[in-house]
Tab-separated table of C-alpha atoms in Angstrom:
chain	number	residue	atom	x	y	z
A	1141	MET	CA	-5.896	3.670	19.577
A	1142	ASP	CA	-6.850	6.493	17.210
A	1143	THR	CA	-8.744	5.372	14.114
A	1144	LEU	CA	-7.124	6.734	10.949
A	1145	LEU	CA	-9.173	4.951	8.274
A	1146	ASP	CA	-12.817	4.022	8.847
A	1147	ILE	CA	-14.809	2.228	6.143
A	1148	ARG	CA	-18.482	1.528	6.736
A	1149	ASN	CA	-20.916	-0.612	4.744
A	1150	LEU	CA	-19.093	-0.052	1.464
A	1151	LYS	CA	-20.844	-1.346	-1.644
A	1152	MET	CA	-19.833	-1.177	-5.293
A	1153	ASN	CA	-21.909	-2.404	-8.206
A	1154	PHE	CA	-20.833	-2.574	-11.838
A	1155	GLY	CA	-24.113	-2.826	-13.675
A	1156	GLY	CA	-25.929	-5.678	-11.967
A	1157	LEU	CA	-22.731	-7.201	-10.573
A	1158	LYS	CA	-22.061	-6.673	-6.865
A	1159	VAL	CA	-18.262	-6.389	-6.578
A	1160	THR	CA	-17.986	-4.922	-3.068
A	1161	ASP	CA	-20.631	-6.223	-0.693
A	1162	ASP	CA	-21.181	-4.284	2.543
A	1163	VAL	CA	-17.513	-4.117	3.586
A	1164	SER	CA	-16.562	-2.422	6.851
A	1165	LEU	CA	-13.064	-2.122	8.296
A	1166	ASN	CA	-10.922	0.330	10.210
A	1167	LEU	CA	-7.234	0.959	10.668
A	1168	ALA	CA	-5.812	2.568	13.799
A	1169	LYS	CA	-2.362	4.055	14.316
A	1170	GLY	CA	0.197	1.284	14.069
A	1171	SER	CA	-2.174	-1.203	12.412
A	1172	ARG	CA	-0.597	-4.026	10.451
A	1173	THR	CA	-3.512	-5.525	8.526
A	1174	ALA	CA	-3.443	-7.867	5.530
A	1175	LEU	CA	-6.220	-8.140	2.952
A	1176	ILE	CA	-6.300	-11.464	1.130
A	1177	GLY	CA	-8.691	-13.546	-0.945
A	1178	PRO	CA	-8.884	-15.639	-4.096
A	1179	ASN	CA	-8.648	-14.101	-7.556
A	1180	GLY	CA	-11.851	-12.230	-8.304
A	1181	ALA	CA	-12.643	-11.717	-4.616
A	1182	GLY	CA	-12.821	-7.933	-5.026
A	1183	LYS	CA	-9.533	-6.899	-3.405
A	1184	THR	CA	-8.444	-4.552	-6.200
A	1185	THR	CA	-11.865	-2.898	-6.358
A	1186	LEU	CA	-11.834	-2.325	-2.598
A	1187	ILE	CA	-8.360	-0.770	-2.739
A	1188	ASN	CA	-9.455	1.425	-5.658
A	1189	LEU	CA	-12.414	2.584	-3.574
A	1190	ILE	CA	-10.213	3.376	-0.578
A	1191	ALA	CA	-7.640	5.205	-2.720
A	1192	GLY	CA	-10.289	7.229	-4.555
A	1193	ALA	CA	-10.031	5.721	-8.034
A	1194	TYR	CA	-13.709	4.668	-7.799
A	1195	ARG	CA	-16.699	6.145	-6.018
A	1196	PRO	CA	-18.798	3.599	-4.129
A	1197	THR	CA	-22.423	2.845	-4.882
A	1198	SER	CA	-23.100	3.343	-1.167
A	1199	GLY	CA	-21.295	3.417	2.161
A	1200	SER	CA	-18.694	5.786	3.565
A	1201	ILE	CA	-14.923	6.228	3.860
A	1202	SER	CA	-13.422	8.465	6.552
A	1203	LEU	CA	-9.776	9.464	6.839
A	1204	MET	CA	-8.589	11.014	10.111
A	1205	GLY	CA	-12.226	11.669	10.981
A	1206	GLN	CA	-12.976	13.447	7.695
A	1207	ASP	CA	-15.482	12.010	5.227
A	1208	VAL	CA	-13.547	11.449	1.986
A	1209	THR	CA	-16.114	9.265	0.197
A	1210	GLY	CA	-16.489	11.722	-2.674
A	1211	MET	CA	-12.972	13.139	-2.495
A	1212	LYS	CA	-10.471	12.895	-5.374
A	1213	ASP	CA	-7.522	10.541	-5.016
A	1214	THR	CA	-5.059	13.464	-5.108
A	1215	ASP	CA	-6.825	15.127	-2.183
A	1216	ARG	CA	-6.655	11.873	-0.221
A	1217	VAL	CA	-2.907	11.798	-0.842
A	1218	ARG	CA	-2.618	15.271	0.684
A	1219	LEU	CA	-4.434	13.981	3.771
A	1220	GLY	CA	-1.896	11.174	4.140
A	1221	LEU	CA	-3.379	8.194	2.272
A	1222	ILE	CA	-0.654	6.738	0.044
A	1223	ARG	CA	-0.859	3.709	-2.231
A	1224	SER	CA	2.077	1.779	-3.641
A	1225	PHE	CA	1.119	0.210	-6.924
A	1226	GLN	CA	1.000	-3.479	-7.752
A	1227	ILE	CA	2.680	-2.774	-11.094
A	1228	THR	CA	5.825	-0.692	-10.667
A	1229	ARG	CA	5.269	2.799	-12.094
A	1230	LEU	CA	8.697	4.328	-12.301
A	1231	PHE	CA	10.531	6.350	-14.943
A	1232	PRO	CA	13.190	4.105	-16.529
A	1233	ASP	CA	15.424	6.998	-17.644
A	1234	LEU	CA	15.485	8.811	-14.292
A	1235	THR	CA	17.892	7.914	-11.510
A	1236	VAL	CA	16.907	6.372	-8.206
A	1237	ILE	CA	17.560	9.607	-6.321
A	1238	ASP	CA	15.629	11.590	-8.959
A	1239	HIS	CA	12.513	9.649	-7.961
A	1240	LEU	CA	12.961	10.433	-4.271
A	1241	ALA	CA	13.636	14.114	-4.933
A	1242	MET	CA	10.551	14.365	-7.131
A	1243	ALA	CA	8.398	12.827	-4.378
A	1244	ILE	CA	9.824	15.166	-1.719
A	1245	LEU	CA	9.204	18.244	-3.875
A	1246	GLN	CA	5.659	17.021	-4.570
A	1247	ARG	CA	5.036	16.548	-0.845
A	1248	GLU	CA	6.265	20.067	-0.113
A	1249	GLY	CA	4.051	21.538	-2.830
A	1250	ARG	CA	7.013	23.003	-4.674
A	1251	SER	CA	6.931	23.856	-8.364
A	1252	ALA	CA	7.693	21.023	-10.779
A	1253	GLY	CA	10.201	23.389	-12.366
A	1254	MET	CA	12.368	23.111	-9.252
A	1255	PHE	CA	13.081	19.450	-10.028
A	1256	LYS	CA	15.936	20.375	-12.384
A	1257	SER	CA	17.733	22.233	-9.591
A	1258	TYR	CA	17.158	19.861	-6.662
A	1259	HIS	CA	20.887	18.996	-6.640
A	1260	ARG	CA	21.424	22.455	-5.156
A	1261	MET	CA	18.940	21.790	-2.335
A	1262	PRO	CA	20.867	20.081	0.484
A	1263	GLU	CA	17.754	19.412	2.557
A	1264	VAL	CA	16.171	17.500	-0.350
A	1265	LEU	CA	19.356	15.557	-1.074
A	1266	ASP	CA	19.870	14.661	2.584
A	1267	GLU	CA	16.309	13.411	3.040
A	1268	ALA	CA	16.423	11.436	-0.214
A	1269	MET	CA	19.696	9.727	0.694
A	1270	GLU	CA	18.453	8.956	4.201
A	1271	ALA	CA	15.332	7.304	2.764
A	1272	LEU	CA	17.426	5.241	0.348
A	1273	ALA	CA	19.820	4.209	3.121
A	1274	ARG	CA	16.942	2.865	5.234
A	1275	LEU	CA	16.177	0.399	2.432
A	1276	ARG	CA	19.851	-0.184	1.567
A	1277	LEU	CA	19.395	1.460	-1.819
A	1278	ASP	CA	21.876	4.302	-1.292
A	1279	PRO	CA	24.647	2.633	-3.393
A	1280	LEU	CA	22.220	2.796	-6.340
A	1281	ALA	CA	21.323	6.470	-5.918
A	1282	ASN	CA	22.785	7.608	-9.249
A	1283	ARG	CA	21.768	4.596	-11.315
A	1284	VAL	CA	18.879	4.971	-13.735
A	1285	VAL	CA	15.909	2.784	-12.861
A	1286	ALA	CA	16.237	0.751	-16.060
A	1287	GLN	CA	19.587	-0.533	-14.745
A	1288	ILE	CA	18.434	-1.819	-11.349
A	1289	ALA	CA	16.847	-5.175	-10.556
A	1290	TYR	CA	13.095	-5.634	-10.286
A	1291	GLY	CA	13.277	-6.306	-6.554
A	1292	GLN	CA	15.207	-3.071	-6.095
A	1293	GLN	CA	12.523	-1.230	-8.061
A	1294	ARG	CA	9.885	-2.499	-5.645
A	1295	LEU	CA	11.970	-1.307	-2.698
A	1296	LEU	CA	12.332	2.071	-4.413
A	1297	GLU	CA	8.562	2.203	-4.696
A	1298	ILE	CA	8.277	1.717	-0.922
A	1299	ALA	CA	10.898	4.436	-0.352
A	1300	ILE	CA	8.903	6.851	-2.529
A	1301	ALA	CA	5.736	6.088	-0.577
A	1302	LEU	CA	7.500	6.715	2.735
A	1303	VAL	CA	8.981	10.117	1.814
A	1304	LEU	CA	5.439	11.268	1.088
A	1305	LYS	CA	4.981	10.839	4.881
A	1306	PRO	CA	1.788	8.792	4.830
A	1307	LYS	CA	-0.460	8.247	7.797
A	1308	VAL	CA	-2.150	5.307	6.042
A	1309	LEU	CA	-0.191	3.178	3.560
A	1310	LEU	CA	-1.836	0.784	1.105
A	1311	LEU	CA	0.854	-1.715	0.113
A	1312	ASP	CA	-0.340	-3.338	-3.109
A	1313	GLU	CA	1.555	-6.622	-3.565
A	1314	PRO	CA	5.032	-5.356	-2.608
A	1315	ALA	CA	6.481	-8.860	-3.041
A	1316	ALA	CA	4.974	-9.563	-6.479
A	1317	GLY	CA	7.606	-10.809	-8.909
A	1318	ILE	CA	10.462	-10.476	-6.443
A	1319	PRO	CA	12.953	-13.380	-6.495
A	1320	SER	CA	13.398	-15.318	-3.269
A	1321	SER	CA	16.952	-13.954	-2.981
A	1322	ASP	CA	15.533	-10.432	-2.474
A	1323	MET	CA	12.607	-11.392	-0.228
A	1324	ASP	CA	14.515	-10.834	3.020
A	1325	ARG	CA	15.105	-7.219	1.987
A	1326	VAL	CA	11.382	-6.701	1.422
A	1327	VAL	CA	10.549	-8.262	4.791
A	1328	ALA	CA	13.182	-6.095	6.490
A	1329	ALA	CA	11.739	-2.997	4.807
A	1330	LEU	CA	8.252	-3.852	6.060
A	1331	ASP	CA	9.531	-4.616	9.558
A	1332	ASN	CA	11.151	-1.177	9.688
A	1333	LEU	CA	8.110	0.852	8.643
A	1334	PRO	CA	7.327	3.675	11.104
A	1335	ALA	CA	5.571	2.256	14.168
A	1336	GLU	CA	2.717	4.789	14.083
A	1337	LEU	CA	1.942	4.171	10.392
A	1338	ALA	CA	-1.285	2.280	9.624
A	1339	VAL	CA	-0.631	-0.295	6.892
A	1340	LEU	CA	-3.021	-2.337	4.772
A	1341	LEU	CA	-1.063	-5.031	2.919
A	1342	ILE	CA	-2.515	-6.792	-0.118
A	1343	ASP	CA	-0.487	-9.825	-1.131
A	1344	HIS	CA	-0.773	-13.458	-2.219
A	1345	ASP	CA	2.383	-14.517	-0.401
A	1346	MET	CA	0.989	-16.218	2.694
A	1347	ASP	CA	4.392	-16.455	4.366
A	1348	LEU	CA	4.739	-12.684	4.071
A	1349	VAL	CA	1.184	-12.158	5.329
A	1350	ARG	CA	1.802	-14.320	8.402
A	1351	ARG	CA	5.107	-12.598	9.173
A	1352	PHE	CA	3.786	-9.071	8.736
A	1353	ALA	CA	0.140	-8.912	9.780
A	1354	ARG	CA	-1.400	-8.767	13.218
A	1355	GLU	CA	-4.876	-8.850	11.660
A	1356	VAL	CA	-6.020	-10.604	8.474
A	1357	ILE	CA	-9.183	-9.823	6.517
A	1358	VAL	CA	-10.364	-12.307	3.886
A	1359	LEU	CA	-12.615	-11.266	1.007
A	1360	SER	CA	-14.690	-13.672	-1.060
A	1361	SER	CA	-17.161	-12.556	-3.737
A	1362	GLY	CA	-16.764	-8.989	-2.526
A	1363	ALA	CA	-17.711	-9.692	1.100
A	1364	VAL	CA	-15.651	-10.087	4.272
A	1365	ILE	CA	-15.789	-13.746	5.337
A	1366	PHE	CA	-13.053	-13.692	7.976
A	1367	ARG	CA	-11.424	-11.209	10.301
A	1368	GLY	CA	-8.882	-12.417	12.822
A	1369	THR	CA	-5.249	-13.201	13.539
A	1370	PRO	CA	-2.910	-15.054	11.168
A	1371	GLU	CA	-2.920	-17.939	13.652
A	1372	GLN	CA	-6.710	-18.284	13.364
A	1373	LEU	CA	-6.668	-18.143	9.578
A	1374	GLY	CA	-5.944	-21.758	8.691
A	1375	SER	CA	-8.553	-23.234	11.019
A	1376	ASP	CA	-11.497	-21.221	9.706
A	1377	PRO	CA	-13.748	-23.398	7.499
A	1378	ARG	CA	-14.914	-20.459	5.362
A	1379	VAL	CA	-11.323	-19.576	4.534
A	1380	ARG	CA	-10.426	-23.162	3.705
A	1381	SER	CA	-13.445	-23.386	1.419
A	1382	ALA	CA	-13.264	-20.017	-0.317
A	1383	TYR	CA	-9.582	-19.199	-0.279
A	1384	LEU	CA	-7.651	-22.421	0.091
A	1385	GLY	CA	-10.002	-24.490	-2.048
A	1386	GLU	CA	-10.853	-27.062	0.599
A	1387	ASP	CA	-14.250	-28.300	1.659
A	1388	ALA	CA	-15.649	-26.554	4.702
């Protein structure tokens, strides 16, 4: 399979503290990989490095064969690397469909001034409604975000990420704070992601990780201590010691 994201020997130091310790990983087309680890393991720092929020102390990051180690986060987005945020970053006074239209116009490189007239752009409206329908959000299209449930906001966040047409999607805790009554909708949304999309999921919900991932990577103290299938996860002594709090 074609490698879309290739990370080699990534290190990140804050002062004398080693936060990312020689991490290597790659995602191919269609990858479904989960990144887990205890609090303080370095997951957020690693995702920030991949997304371009931080520059590593050493190591390299390649996207579609292009070295992006020193590239800005916005340029990585244009290459197809999209991150959904752990904390929902939506505009409470804009409608659900406003958010989709804004993302589509951004993807197409159109002027921000065109946002006010997107209602007269049938191709934008059709694509936005189709994206909402895939996540069963279309009945909420004209509701402002402040009026929809938290779980629906998280689904909207996934819809926004998808209309940007990513090649690599970093899903940062998509299930965080979602009530159990909405969890099936999140799982269904993840199950229906485009087959060719490479996905790196970061989440603490082990049931979700086991249902979604074909590969699991465990970080501890900034280093990879396990790489394998969800079925192998529970029997690994390093995982039990570092992540599950059991003696090895």
